Coordinates of C-alpha atoms in Angstrom, one line a residue:
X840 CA -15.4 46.0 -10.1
X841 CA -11.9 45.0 -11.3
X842 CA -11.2 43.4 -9.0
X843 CA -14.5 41.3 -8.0
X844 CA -14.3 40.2 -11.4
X845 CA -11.0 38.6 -10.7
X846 CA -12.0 37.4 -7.5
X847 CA -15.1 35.6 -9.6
X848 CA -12.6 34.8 -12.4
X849 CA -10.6 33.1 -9.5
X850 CA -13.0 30.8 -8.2
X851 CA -14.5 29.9 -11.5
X852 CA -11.4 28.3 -12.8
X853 CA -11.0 26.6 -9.2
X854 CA -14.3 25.0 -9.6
X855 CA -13.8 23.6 -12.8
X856 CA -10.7 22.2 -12.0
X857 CA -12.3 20.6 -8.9
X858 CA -14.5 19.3 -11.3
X859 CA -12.4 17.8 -13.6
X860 CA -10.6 16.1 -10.1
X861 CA -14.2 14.6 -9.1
X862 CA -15.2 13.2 -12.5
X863 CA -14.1 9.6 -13.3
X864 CA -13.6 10.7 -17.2
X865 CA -10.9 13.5 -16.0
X866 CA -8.0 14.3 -18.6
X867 CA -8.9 11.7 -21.7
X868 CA -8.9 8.5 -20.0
X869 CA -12.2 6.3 -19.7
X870 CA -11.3 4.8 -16.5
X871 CA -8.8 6.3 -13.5
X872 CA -6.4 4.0 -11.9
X873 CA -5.2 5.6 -8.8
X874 CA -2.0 4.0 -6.3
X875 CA -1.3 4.8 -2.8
X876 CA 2.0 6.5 -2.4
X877 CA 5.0 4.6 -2.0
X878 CA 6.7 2.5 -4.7
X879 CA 5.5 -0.7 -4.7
X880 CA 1.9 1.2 -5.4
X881 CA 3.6 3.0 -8.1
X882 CA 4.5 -0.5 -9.8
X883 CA 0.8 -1.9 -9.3
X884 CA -1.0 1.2 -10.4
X885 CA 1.4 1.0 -13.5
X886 CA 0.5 -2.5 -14.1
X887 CA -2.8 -2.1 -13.7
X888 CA -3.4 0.5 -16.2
X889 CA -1.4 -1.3 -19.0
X890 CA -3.2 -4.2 -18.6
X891 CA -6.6 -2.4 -19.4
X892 CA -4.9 -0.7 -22.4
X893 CA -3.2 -3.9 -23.4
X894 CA -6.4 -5.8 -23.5
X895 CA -9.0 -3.6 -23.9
X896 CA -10.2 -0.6 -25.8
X897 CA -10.4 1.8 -22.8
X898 CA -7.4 4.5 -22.3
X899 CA -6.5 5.2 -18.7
X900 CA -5.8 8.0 -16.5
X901 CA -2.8 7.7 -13.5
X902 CA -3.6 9.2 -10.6
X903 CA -0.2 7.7 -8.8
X904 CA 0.7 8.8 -4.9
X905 CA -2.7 9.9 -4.6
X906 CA -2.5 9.1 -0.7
X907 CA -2.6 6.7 2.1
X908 CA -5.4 4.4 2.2
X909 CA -8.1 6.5 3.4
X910 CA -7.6 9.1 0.6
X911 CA -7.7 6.4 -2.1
X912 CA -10.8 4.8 -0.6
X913 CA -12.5 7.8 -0.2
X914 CA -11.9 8.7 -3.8
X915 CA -12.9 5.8 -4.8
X916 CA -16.3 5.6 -3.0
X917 CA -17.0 9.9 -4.6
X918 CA -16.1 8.2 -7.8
X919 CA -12.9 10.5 -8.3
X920 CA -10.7 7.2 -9.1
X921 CA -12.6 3.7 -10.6
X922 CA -9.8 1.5 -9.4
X923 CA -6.6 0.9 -7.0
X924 CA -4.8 -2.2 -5.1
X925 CA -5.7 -2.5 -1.9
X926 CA -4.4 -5.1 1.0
X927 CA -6.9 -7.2 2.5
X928 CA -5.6 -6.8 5.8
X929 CA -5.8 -3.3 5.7
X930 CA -9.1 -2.7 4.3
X931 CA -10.4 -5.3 6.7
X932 CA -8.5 -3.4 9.5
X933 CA -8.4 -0.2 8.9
X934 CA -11.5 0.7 6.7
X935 CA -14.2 -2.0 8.0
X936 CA -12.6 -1.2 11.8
X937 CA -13.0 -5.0 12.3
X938 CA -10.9 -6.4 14.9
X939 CA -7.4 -8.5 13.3
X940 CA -8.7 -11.8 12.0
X941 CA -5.7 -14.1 11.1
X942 CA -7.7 -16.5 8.6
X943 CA -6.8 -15.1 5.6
X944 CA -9.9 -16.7 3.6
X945 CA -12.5 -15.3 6.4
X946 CA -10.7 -11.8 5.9
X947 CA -11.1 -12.0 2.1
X948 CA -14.7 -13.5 1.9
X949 CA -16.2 -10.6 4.8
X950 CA -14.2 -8.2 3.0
X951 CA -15.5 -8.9 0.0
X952 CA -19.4 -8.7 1.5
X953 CA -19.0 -5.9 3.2
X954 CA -17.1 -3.7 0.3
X955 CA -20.0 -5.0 -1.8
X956 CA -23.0 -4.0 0.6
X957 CA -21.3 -0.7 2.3
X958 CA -19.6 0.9 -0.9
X959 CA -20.6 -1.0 -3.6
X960 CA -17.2 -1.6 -4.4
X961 CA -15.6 -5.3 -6.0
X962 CA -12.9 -6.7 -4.5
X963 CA -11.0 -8.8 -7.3
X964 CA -9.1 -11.8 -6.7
X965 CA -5.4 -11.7 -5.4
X966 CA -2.6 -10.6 -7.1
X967 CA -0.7 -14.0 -5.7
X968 CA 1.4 -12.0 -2.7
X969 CA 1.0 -11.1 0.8
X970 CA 2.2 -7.3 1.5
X971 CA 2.8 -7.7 5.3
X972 CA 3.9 -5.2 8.3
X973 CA 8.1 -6.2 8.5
X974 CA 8.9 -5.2 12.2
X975 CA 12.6 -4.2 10.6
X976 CA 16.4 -3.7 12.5
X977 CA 20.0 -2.8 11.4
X978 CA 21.6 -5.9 10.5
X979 CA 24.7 -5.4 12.8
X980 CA 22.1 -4.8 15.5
X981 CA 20.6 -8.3 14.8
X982 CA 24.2 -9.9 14.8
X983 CA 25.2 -8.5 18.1
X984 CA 22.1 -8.8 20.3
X985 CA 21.2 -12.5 18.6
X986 CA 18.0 -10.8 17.6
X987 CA 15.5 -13.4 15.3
X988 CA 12.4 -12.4 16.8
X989 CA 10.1 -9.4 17.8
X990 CA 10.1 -10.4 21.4
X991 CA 14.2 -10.8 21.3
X992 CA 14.3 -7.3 20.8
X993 CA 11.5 -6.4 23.7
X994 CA 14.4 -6.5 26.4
X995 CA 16.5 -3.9 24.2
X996 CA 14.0 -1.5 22.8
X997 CA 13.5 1.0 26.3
X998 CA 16.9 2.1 25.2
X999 CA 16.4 2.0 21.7
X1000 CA 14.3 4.9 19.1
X1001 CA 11.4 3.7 16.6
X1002 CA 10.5 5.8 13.7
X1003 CA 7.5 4.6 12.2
X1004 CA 4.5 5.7 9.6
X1005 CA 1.5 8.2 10.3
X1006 CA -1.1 4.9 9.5
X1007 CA 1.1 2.6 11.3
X1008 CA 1.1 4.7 14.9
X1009 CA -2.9 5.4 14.4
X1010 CA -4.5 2.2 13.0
X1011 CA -6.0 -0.5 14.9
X1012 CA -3.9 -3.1 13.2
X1013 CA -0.6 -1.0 14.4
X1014 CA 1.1 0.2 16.5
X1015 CA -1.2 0.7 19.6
X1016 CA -2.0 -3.0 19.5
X1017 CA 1.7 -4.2 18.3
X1018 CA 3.1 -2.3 21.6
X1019 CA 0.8 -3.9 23.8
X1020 CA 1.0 -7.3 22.4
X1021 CA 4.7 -7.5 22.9
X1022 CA 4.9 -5.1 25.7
X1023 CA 7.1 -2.9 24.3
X1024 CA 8.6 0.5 25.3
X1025 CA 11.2 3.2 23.7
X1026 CA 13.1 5.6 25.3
X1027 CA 11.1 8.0 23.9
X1028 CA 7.5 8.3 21.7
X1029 CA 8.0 6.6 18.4
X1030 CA 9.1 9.4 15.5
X1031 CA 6.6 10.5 13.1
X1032 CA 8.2 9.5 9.8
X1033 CA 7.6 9.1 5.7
X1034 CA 7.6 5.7 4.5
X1035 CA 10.0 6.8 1.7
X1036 CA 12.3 8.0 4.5
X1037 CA 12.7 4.7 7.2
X1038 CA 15.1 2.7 6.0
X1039 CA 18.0 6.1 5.4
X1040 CA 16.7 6.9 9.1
X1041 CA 17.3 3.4 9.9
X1042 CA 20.7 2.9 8.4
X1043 CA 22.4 6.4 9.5
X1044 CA 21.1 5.6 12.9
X1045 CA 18.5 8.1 13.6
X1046 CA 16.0 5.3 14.9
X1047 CA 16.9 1.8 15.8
X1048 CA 13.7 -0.1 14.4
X1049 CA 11.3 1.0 11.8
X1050 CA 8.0 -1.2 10.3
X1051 CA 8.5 -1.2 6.7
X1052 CA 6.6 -3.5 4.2
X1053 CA 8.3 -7.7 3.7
X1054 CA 8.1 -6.5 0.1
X1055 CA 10.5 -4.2 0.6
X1056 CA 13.3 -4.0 -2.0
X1057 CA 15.7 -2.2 0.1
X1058 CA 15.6 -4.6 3.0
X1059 CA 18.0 -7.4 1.6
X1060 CA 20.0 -4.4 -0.4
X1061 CA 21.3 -2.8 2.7
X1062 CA 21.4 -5.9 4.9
X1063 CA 18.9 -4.8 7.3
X1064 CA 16.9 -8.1 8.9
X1065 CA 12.6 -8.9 9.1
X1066 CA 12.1 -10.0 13.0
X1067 CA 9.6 -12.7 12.6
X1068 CA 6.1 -12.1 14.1
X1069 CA 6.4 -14.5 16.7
X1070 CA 3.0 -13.7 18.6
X1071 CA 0.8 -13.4 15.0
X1072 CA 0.1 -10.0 15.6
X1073 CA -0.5 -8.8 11.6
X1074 CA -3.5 -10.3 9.7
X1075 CA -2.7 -11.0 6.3
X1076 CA -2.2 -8.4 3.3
X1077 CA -3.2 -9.8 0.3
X1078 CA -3.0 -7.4 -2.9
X1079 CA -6.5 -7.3 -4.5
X1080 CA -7.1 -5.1 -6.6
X1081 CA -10.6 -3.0 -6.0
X1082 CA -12.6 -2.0 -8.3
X1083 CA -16.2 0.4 -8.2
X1084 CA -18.7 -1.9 -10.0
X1085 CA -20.6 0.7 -11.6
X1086 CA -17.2 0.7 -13.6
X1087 CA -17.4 -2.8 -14.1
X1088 CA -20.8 -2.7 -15.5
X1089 CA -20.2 0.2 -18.1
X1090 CA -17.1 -1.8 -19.5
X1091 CA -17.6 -5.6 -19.0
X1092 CA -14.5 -6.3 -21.0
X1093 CA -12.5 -4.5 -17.7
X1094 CA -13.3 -7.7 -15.7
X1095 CA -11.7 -10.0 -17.8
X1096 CA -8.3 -7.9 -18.3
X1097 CA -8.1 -7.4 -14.8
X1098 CA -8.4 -11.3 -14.2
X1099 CA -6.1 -12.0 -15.9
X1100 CA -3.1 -10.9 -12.9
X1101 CA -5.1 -13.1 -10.7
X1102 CA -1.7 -14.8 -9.0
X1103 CA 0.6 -13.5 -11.3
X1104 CA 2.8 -11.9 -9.3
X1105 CA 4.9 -13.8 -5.8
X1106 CA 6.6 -11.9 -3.1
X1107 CA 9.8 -12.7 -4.3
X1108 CA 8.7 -10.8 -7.5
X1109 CA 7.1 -8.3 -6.4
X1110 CA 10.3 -7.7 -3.7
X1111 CA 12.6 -7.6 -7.1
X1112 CA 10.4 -5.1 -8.6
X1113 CA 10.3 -2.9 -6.1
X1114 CA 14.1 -3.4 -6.0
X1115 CA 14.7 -2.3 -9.5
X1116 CA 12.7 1.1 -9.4
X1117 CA 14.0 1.6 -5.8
X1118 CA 17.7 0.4 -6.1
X1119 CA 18.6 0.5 -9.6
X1120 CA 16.1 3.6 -10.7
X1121 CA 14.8 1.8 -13.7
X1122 CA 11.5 3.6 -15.3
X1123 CA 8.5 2.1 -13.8
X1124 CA 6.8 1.9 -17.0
X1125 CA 9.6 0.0 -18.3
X1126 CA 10.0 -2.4 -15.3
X1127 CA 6.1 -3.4 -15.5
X1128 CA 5.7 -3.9 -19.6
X1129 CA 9.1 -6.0 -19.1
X1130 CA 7.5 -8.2 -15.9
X1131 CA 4.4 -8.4 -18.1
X1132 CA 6.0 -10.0 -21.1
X1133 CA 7.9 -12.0 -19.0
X1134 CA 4.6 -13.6 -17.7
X1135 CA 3.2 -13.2 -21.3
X1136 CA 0.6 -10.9 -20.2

């Protein structure tokens, strides 16, 4: 009997804290902003929730490195999370499992539709960057081989190792298609690897070309060089923040305060942001209420 009771106990206390997980009022906070997990998320989800605070009465919960895009997405749809930045390409892309569409105003206005009618989800306005796919090598590698686009590097990468991201290898918008566009081979099947992990791979010469993010801190930092996209193979990945409209309805003021980032932020920016919490481990709290006051908001 003991021991069914603890059993019972067990599960009790595990059901209530999956409850607390699933409700949108979890911890104190009226509204849950939630970021995918890699830095650059860590800085938006930050941002986000001080803006609310800043300019409303609502207190916010952080749910940061909650996941990869379908995890946040899903959470978002259960009502687990009320808001995170997405990327229009990838939402489009990856979510919607609509074929790459390179206008980047027919990508916003369908996604926009469809998040409405499918999920009944807002997509806000953009930020003011593009997060794109960077198809990334060593600098010296660049130097040597004269390499300035993806297909300069076609003719060298049979020889060559690629360590890239779980969602990169399996999306539509990825690697699959990337490889066929260009035609490319490596010696071997592309590694498996975290995104927080690429660049150290990259640099200590474990893999020879890696797809990062062009906001990307550490790209300039340790002199690694972009490969331009010379066949327009990535849509566009505007930052938009997404928001569950239900949310939206039971605090009106949230609409207003989240307007007011609309095209606050350019790549160069965001690329120096990610730069200071990456490079120079500066508090991301810190780095985001300084960026806001900079930009008075």
């Amino acid at each position: 009997m003991k021991r069914f009771l603890s059993i019972l106990t067990c599960l009790m206390l595990l059901a209530i804290a999956g409850c607390n997980f699933n409700s949108t009022s979890s911890d104190t906070g009226d509204i849950v902003v939630a970021s995918k997990n890699f830095t650059e998320q860590d800085i938006l989800g930050e941002l986000l929730a001080q803006q609310i605070e800043e300019h409303t009465d609502l207190t916010v919960t952080r749910r940061p490195r909650l996941g990869g895009t379908f995890v946040c997405h899903n959470a978002l749809v259960a009502g687990q999370i009320d808001a995170y930045i997405e990327y229009t390409g990838t939402a489009f892309n990856a979510i919607l499992k609509e074929k790459v569409v390179h206008d980047a105003n027919l990508v916003r206005e369908k996604l926009t539709q469809a998040y409405a009618q499918q999920f009944n989800l807002e997509v806000m306005p953009s930020l003011g960057f593009e997060n794109n796919y960077a198809i990334i090598v060593r600098g010296e590698d660049a130097q040597r081989y004269n390499l300035q686009t993806i297909s300069d590097a076609v003719k060298y990468t049979p020889k060559w190792r690629g360590g890239f991201g779980y969602e990169f290898l399996e999306r539509e918008d990825g690697f699959p298609g990337f490889a066929k566009t260009y035609g490319m081979e490596f010696a071997r099947p592309p590694q498996i690897m975290d995104l927080g992990l690429i660049y150290r791979a990259l640099t200590q010469k474990q893999v020879d070309m890696v797809a990062g993010n062009s906001t990307d801190g550490q790209i300039s930092r340790l002199g690694l060089v972009v490969l331009k996209d010379d066949k327009q193979y990535f849509p566009h990945y505007e930052a938009v923040p997404i928001v569950r409209k239900e949310t939206l309805q039971k605090y009106p003021q949230l609409r207003a305060a989240i307007n007011q980032l609309t095209g606050k932020i350019t790549e160069k920016e965001i690329r120096q942001l990610n730069n200071l919490v990456e490079g120079e481990l500066q508090d991301i709290k810190t780095v985001v209420s300084e960026f806001r006051k900079s930009k008075q908001l």
